[in-house]
Coordinates of N, CA and C in Angstrom, one line a residue:
M1324 N 11.6 18.8 6.8 CA 10.3 18.6 6.2 C 10.0 17.1 6.2
I1325 N 8.7 16.8 6.5 CA 8.3 15.4 6.5 C 8.3 14.9 5.0
S1326 N 8.9 13.7 4.8 CA 8.9 13.2 3.5 C 8.3 11.8 3.4
C1327 N 7.8 11.3 4.5 CA 7.1 10.0 4.4 C 6.0 9.9 5.5
V1328 N 5.1 9.0 5.2 CA 4.0 8.7 6.1 C 4.0 7.2 6.3
D1329 N 4.2 6.8 7.5 CA 4.2 5.3 7.7 C 3.3 5.0 8.9
H1330 N 2.9 3.7 8.9 CA 2.0 3.2 9.9 C 2.1 1.7 10.0
M1331 N 2.2 1.2 11.2 CA 2.2 -0.3 11.4 C 0.8 -0.8 11.8
L1332 N 0.5 -1.9 11.2 CA -0.8 -2.5 11.6 C -0.7 -4.0 11.3
D1333 N -1.6 -4.8 12.0 CA -1.6 -6.2 11.7 C -2.7 -6.5 10.7
M1334 N -2.3 -7.2 9.6 CA -3.3 -7.7 8.6 C -3.5 -9.2 8.9
E1335 N -4.6 -9.7 8.5 CA -4.9 -11.1 8.6 C -4.8 -11.7 7.2
L1336 N -4.0 -12.8 7.2 CA -3.9 -13.6 6.0 C -4.8 -14.8 6.1
A1337 N -5.6 -15.0 5.1 CA -6.4 -16.2 5.0 C -5.6 -17.3 4.4
S1338 N -5.3 -18.4 5.1 CA -4.6 -19.5 4.6 C -5.5 -20.4 3.8
P1339 N -5.0 -21.3 2.9 CA -5.8 -22.2 2.1 C -6.6 -23.1 3.0
L1340 N -6.2 -23.4 4.2 CA -6.9 -24.2 5.1 C -7.9 -23.5 6.0
G1341 N -8.1 -22.2 5.7 CA -9.1 -21.4 6.4 C -8.5 -20.8 7.7
E1342 N -7.2 -21.0 8.0 CA -6.7 -20.3 9.2 C -6.5 -18.8 9.0
R1343 N -6.6 -18.1 10.0 CA -6.3 -16.6 10.0 C -4.9 -16.4 10.6
I1344 N -4.0 -15.8 9.9 CA -2.7 -15.6 10.4 C -2.4 -14.1 10.4
L1345 N -2.0 -13.6 11.6 CA -1.7 -12.2 11.7 C -0.3 -11.9 11.0
V1346 N -0.3 -10.9 10.2 CA 0.9 -10.5 9.5 C 1.2 -9.0 9.8
P1347 N 2.3 -8.8 10.6 CA 2.6 -7.4 10.9 C 3.0 -6.7 9.6
T1348 N 2.4 -5.5 9.3 CA 2.5 -4.9 8.0 C 2.9 -3.4 8.3
H1349 N 3.8 -2.9 7.5 CA 4.3 -1.6 7.5 C 3.7 -0.9 6.3
L1350 N 2.8 0.1 6.5 CA 2.3 0.9 5.4 C 3.3 2.1 5.2
L1351 N 3.7 2.3 4.0 CA 4.8 3.3 3.8 C 4.4 4.1 2.5
Y1352 N 4.5 5.4 2.6 CA 4.3 6.4 1.5 C 5.5 7.4 1.6
R1353 N 6.1 7.6 0.5 CA 7.2 8.5 0.4 C 7.0 9.6 -0.6
S1354 N 7.2 10.8 -0.3 CA 6.9 12.0 -1.2 C 7.7 12.0 -2.4
H1355 N 8.9 11.4 -2.4 CA 9.7 11.3 -3.7 C 9.2 10.3 -4.7
D1356 N 8.2 9.5 -4.3 CA 7.6 8.5 -5.2 C 6.1 8.7 -4.9
P1357 N 5.5 9.8 -5.3 CA 4.2 10.2 -4.9 C 3.0 9.4 -5.5
L1358 N 3.3 8.6 -6.5 CA 2.2 7.9 -7.1 C 2.0 6.5 -6.5
A1359 N 3.0 6.1 -5.6 CA 3.0 4.7 -5.1 C 2.8 4.6 -3.6
V1360 N 2.3 3.5 -3.2 CA 2.3 3.1 -1.8 C 3.0 1.8 -1.7
Q1361 N 3.6 1.6 -0.5 CA 4.3 0.3 -0.2 C 3.6 -0.4 1.0
L1362 N 3.5 -1.7 0.8 CA 3.1 -2.5 2.0 C 4.3 -3.4 2.2
L1363 N 4.8 -3.4 3.4 CA 6.0 -4.2 3.7 C 5.5 -5.3 4.7
F1364 N 5.4 -6.5 4.3 CA 4.9 -7.6 5.2 C 6.1 -8.3 5.8
Q1365 N 5.9 -8.6 7.1 CA 7.0 -9.3 7.8 C 6.6 -10.8 7.7
D1366 N 7.6 -11.6 7.2 CA 7.3 -13.0 7.1 C 7.8 -13.7 8.4
G1367 N 7.7 -14.9 8.5 CA 8.1 -15.6 9.7 C 9.6 -15.5 10.1
S1368 N 10.4 -15.2 9.2 CA 11.9 -15.0 9.5 C 12.3 -13.6 9.7
Q1369 N 11.3 -12.7 9.9 CA 11.5 -11.2 10.1 C 12.0 -10.5 8.9
D1370 N 12.0 -11.2 7.7 CA 12.3 -10.5 6.5 C 11.1 -9.7 6.1
L1371 N 11.3 -8.7 5.3 CA 10.2 -7.9 4.8 C 9.9 -8.3 3.3
V1372 N 8.6 -8.5 3.0 CA 8.2 -8.8 1.7 C 7.4 -7.6 1.2
P1373 N 8.0 -6.8 0.2 CA 7.3 -5.6 -0.2 C 6.3 -5.8 -1.4
W1374 N 5.3 -5.0 -1.3 CA 4.3 -4.9 -2.4 C 4.2 -3.4 -2.7
V1375 N 4.4 -3.0 -3.9 CA 4.3 -1.6 -4.3 C 3.2 -1.5 -5.4
F1376 N 2.3 -0.6 -5.2 CA 1.2 -0.3 -6.2 C 0.7 1.1 -6.1
A1377 N -0.2 1.5 -7.0 CA -0.6 2.8 -7.1 C -1.4 3.3 -6.0
R1378 N -1.1 4.5 -5.5 CA -1.9 5.1 -4.4 C -3.3 5.3 -4.8
D1379 N -3.6 5.7 -6.1 CA -4.9 5.9 -6.5 C -5.7 4.6 -6.5
L1380 N -5.1 3.5 -6.8 CA -5.8 2.2 -6.7 C -6.3 1.9 -5.3
L1381 N -5.4 2.2 -4.3 CA -5.8 2.0 -2.9 C -6.9 3.0 -2.5
A1382 N -6.8 4.2 -3.0 CA -7.8 5.2 -2.7 C -9.2 4.8 -3.2
A1383 N -9.2 4.3 -4.4 CA -10.4 3.8 -5.0 C -10.9 2.6 -4.3
G1384 N -10.0 1.7 -3.9 CA -10.3 0.5 -3.2 C -10.9 0.6 -1.8
V1385 N -10.7 1.7 -1.2 CA -11.4 1.9 0.1 C -12.9 2.2 -0.1
Q1386 N -13.2 2.6 -1.3 CA -14.6 2.9 -1.6 C -15.4 1.8 -2.3
T1387 N -14.7 1.1 -3.2 CA -15.3 0.1 -4.1 C -14.3 -0.9 -4.6
L1388 N -14.7 -2.0 -5.2 CA -13.8 -2.9 -5.8 C -12.9 -2.2 -6.8
S1389 N -11.6 -2.3 -6.7 CA -10.7 -1.7 -7.6 C -9.5 -2.6 -7.9
G1390 N -9.0 -2.5 -9.1 CA -7.9 -3.3 -9.6 C -8.3 -4.5 -10.4
D1391 N -7.6 -4.8 -11.4 CA -7.9 -6.0 -12.2 C -6.6 -6.7 -12.5
G1392 N -5.5 -6.4 -12.0 CA -4.3 -7.1 -12.2 C -3.8 -7.8 -11.0
D1393 N -2.6 -7.6 -10.6 CA -2.0 -8.4 -9.5 C -2.4 -7.8 -8.1
V1394 N -3.1 -6.7 -8.1 CA -3.6 -6.1 -6.8 C -5.1 -5.8 -7.0
Q1395 N -5.9 -6.4 -6.2 CA -7.3 -6.0 -6.1 C -7.6 -5.6 -4.7
V1396 N -8.4 -4.5 -4.5 CA -8.7 -4.0 -3.2 C -10.2 -3.7 -3.1
W1397 N -10.9 -4.0 -2.0 CA -12.3 -3.6 -1.8 C -12.6 -3.6 -0.4
P1398 N -13.6 -2.7 -0.1 CA -14.1 -2.6 1.3 C -15.2 -3.6 1.7
A1399 N -15.4 -3.8 2.9 CA -16.5 -4.6 3.4 C -17.0 -4.1 4.8
G1400 N -18.3 -3.9 4.9 CA -18.8 -3.4 6.2 C -18.7 -1.9 6.3
S1401 N -19.1 -1.4 7.5 CA -19.1 0.0 7.7 C -18.8 0.2 9.2
G1402 N -18.4 1.4 9.5 CA -18.1 1.8 10.9 C -16.8 1.3 11.3
P1403 N -16.5 1.3 12.6 CA -15.2 1.0 13.1 C -14.8 -0.5 12.9
E1404 N -15.7 -1.3 12.6 CA -15.4 -2.8 12.3 C -15.2 -3.1 10.9
A1405 N -15.3 -2.1 10.0 CA -15.2 -2.3 8.5 C -13.8 -2.8 8.2
L1406 N -13.8 -3.6 7.1 CA -12.5 -4.2 6.7 C -12.2 -3.8 5.3
L1407 N -10.9 -3.8 5.0 CA -10.4 -3.7 3.7 C -9.8 -5.0 3.3
H1408 N -10.2 -5.5 2.1 CA -9.7 -6.7 1.6 C -8.7 -6.4 0.5
L1409 N -7.6 -7.2 0.5 CA -6.6 -7.1 -0.5 C -6.3 -8.5 -1.1
L1410 N -6.3 -8.6 -2.4 CA -6.0 -9.8 -3.1 C -4.7 -9.5 -3.9
L1411 N -3.6 -10.1 -3.5 CA -2.3 -9.9 -4.1 C -1.9 -11.2 -4.9
S1412 N -1.6 -11.0 -6.2 CA -1.3 -12.2 -7.0 C 0.1 -12.0 -7.6
S1413 N 0.8 -13.1 -7.8 CA 2.1 -13.1 -8.4 C 2.2 -14.5 -9.1
P1414 N 3.3 -14.6 -9.9 CA 3.5 -15.9 -10.6 C 3.7 -17.1 -9.6
H1415 N 4.0 -16.7 -8.3 CA 4.2 -17.7 -7.3 C 3.0 -18.1 -6.5
G1416 N 1.9 -17.4 -6.7 CA 0.7 -17.7 -5.9 C 0.0 -16.4 -5.6
S1417 N -1.0 -16.5 -4.7 CA -1.8 -15.3 -4.3 C -2.0 -15.3 -2.8
A1418 N -2.3 -14.2 -2.3 CA -2.6 -14.0 -0.9 C -3.8 -13.1 -0.7
R1419 N -4.7 -13.5 0.2 CA -5.8 -12.7 0.5 C -5.7 -12.2 1.9
L1420 N -5.7 -10.9 2.1 CA -5.4 -10.2 3.4 C -6.6 -9.3 3.7
T1421 N -6.8 -9.1 5.0 CA -7.8 -8.1 5.5 C -7.1 -7.2 6.5
A1422 N -7.6 -6.0 6.5 CA -7.0 -5.0 7.5 C -8.2 -4.1 7.9
S1423 N -8.0 -3.3 9.0 CA -8.9 -2.4 9.4 C -9.1 -1.3 8.4
L1424 N -10.3 -1.1 7.9 CA -10.6 -0.1 6.9 C -10.3 1.3 7.5
P1425 N -10.9 1.6 8.7 CA -10.7 2.9 9.2 C -9.2 3.3 9.4
A1426 N -8.4 2.3 9.8 CA -6.9 2.5 10.0 C -6.2 2.9 8.7
V1427 N -6.6 2.1 7.6 CA -6.0 2.4 6.3 C -6.5 3.7 5.8
E1428 N -7.7 4.0 6.0 CA -8.2 5.3 5.5 C -7.5 6.5 6.2
R1429 N -7.3 6.4 7.5 CA -6.6 7.5 8.2 C -5.2 7.7 7.7
W1430 N -4.5 6.5 7.5 CA -3.1 6.6 6.9 C -3.2 7.2 5.5
L1431 N -4.1 6.8 4.7 CA -4.2 7.3 3.3 C -4.5 8.8 3.3
R1432 N -5.3 9.2 4.2 CA -5.6 10.7 4.3 C -4.3 11.5 4.6
C1433 N -3.5 10.9 5.5 CA -2.2 11.5 5.8 C -1.3 11.6 4.6
T1434 N -1.3 10.6 3.7 CA -0.5 10.6 2.5 C -0.9 11.8 1.6
Y1435 N -2.3 12.0 1.5 CA -2.8 13.1 0.7 C -2.5 14.5 1.3
Q1436 N -2.3 14.5 2.6 CA -1.9 15.8 3.2 C -0.5 16.1 2.9
L1437 N 0.3 15.0 2.8 CA 1.7 15.2 2.5 C 1.9 15.6 1.0
V1438 N 1.2 14.9 0.1 CA 1.3 15.2 -1.3 C -0.2 15.1 -1.8
P1439 N -0.8 16.2 -2.0 CA -2.2 16.2 -2.6 C -2.2 15.6 -4.0
A1440 N -3.3 15.0 -4.3 CA -3.4 14.3 -5.6 C -3.1 15.3 -6.8
A1441 N -3.5 16.5 -6.7 CA -3.3 17.5 -7.8 C -1.8 17.8 -7.9
R1442 N -1.0 17.5 -6.9 CA 0.4 17.9 -6.9 C 1.4 16.7 -7.1
E1443 N 0.8 15.5 -7.3 CA 1.7 14.3 -7.4 C 2.8 14.5 -8.5
T1444 N 2.4 15.0 -9.7 CA 3.4 15.1 -10.7 C 4.5 16.1 -10.4
E1445 N 4.1 17.1 -9.6 CA 5.1 18.2 -9.2 C 6.1 17.5 -8.3
A1446 N 5.7 16.6 -7.5 CA 6.6 15.9 -6.5 C 7.5 14.9 -7.2
L1447 N 7.2 14.5 -8.4 CA 8.1 13.5 -9.1 C 9.4 14.2 -9.4
D1448 N 10.5 13.5 -9.2 CA 11.8 14.1 -9.6 C 12.1 13.4 -11.0
L1449 N 11.4 13.9 -12.0 CA 11.6 13.3 -13.3 C 13.0 13.5 -13.9
D1450 N 13.7 14.6 -13.6 CA 15.0 14.8 -14.1 C 16.0 13.8 -13.5
T1451 N 15.9 13.5 -12.2 CA 16.8 12.5 -11.6 C 16.5 11.1 -12.2
H1452 N 15.2 10.7 -12.3 CA 14.8 9.4 -12.9 C 15.3 9.3 -14.3
L1453 N 15.1 10.3 -15.1 CA 15.6 10.3 -16.5 C 17.1 10.2 -16.6
A1454 N 17.8 10.9 -15.8 CA 19.3 10.8 -15.8 C 19.7 9.4 -15.4
Q1455 N 19.1 8.8 -14.4 CA 19.5 7.5 -14.0 C 19.2 6.5 -15.1
L1456 N 18.1 6.6 -15.8 CA 17.7 5.8 -16.9 C 18.8 5.9 -18.0
L1457 N 19.1 7.1 -18.4 CA 20.0 7.3 -19.5 C 21.5 6.9 -19.1
D1458 N 21.8 6.9 -17.8 CA 23.1 6.5 -17.4 C 23.2 5.0 -17.1
G1459 N 22.0 4.3 -17.3 CA 22.0 2.9 -17.0 C 21.9 2.5 -15.6
A1460 N 21.7 3.4 -14.7 CA 21.5 3.1 -13.2 C 20.2 2.5 -13.0
P1461 N 20.0 1.7 -11.9 CA 18.7 1.1 -11.6 C 17.8 2.1 -11.1

């Protein structure tokens, strides 16, 4: 059974000096964590820098400005050239990235085919998570 949906794409990072830097990005969704999406960014040393946030935030963000915390997402334009903007903030700084909106929407639709929104809580393995919490495991 398929348990994840992943996709590779290049995002553009806007540097403080106005440069556009391509950042290879792995979009990852796993059915055992049905409420979250992961973006894994490759840095210059080939290490992966993960960002995990709510799938419903991304789903809302492909339509309109969403998020008011460390992740903000919004669309720009229409058609095949439309862009998705992401503003990621941490105590160490922030990054503004853009990606192909149609590519992200296609991937997002696949995540909902794997685990529909109405079935997200059914896919959660709450017993395992609770047992780990009570046993002190990470």
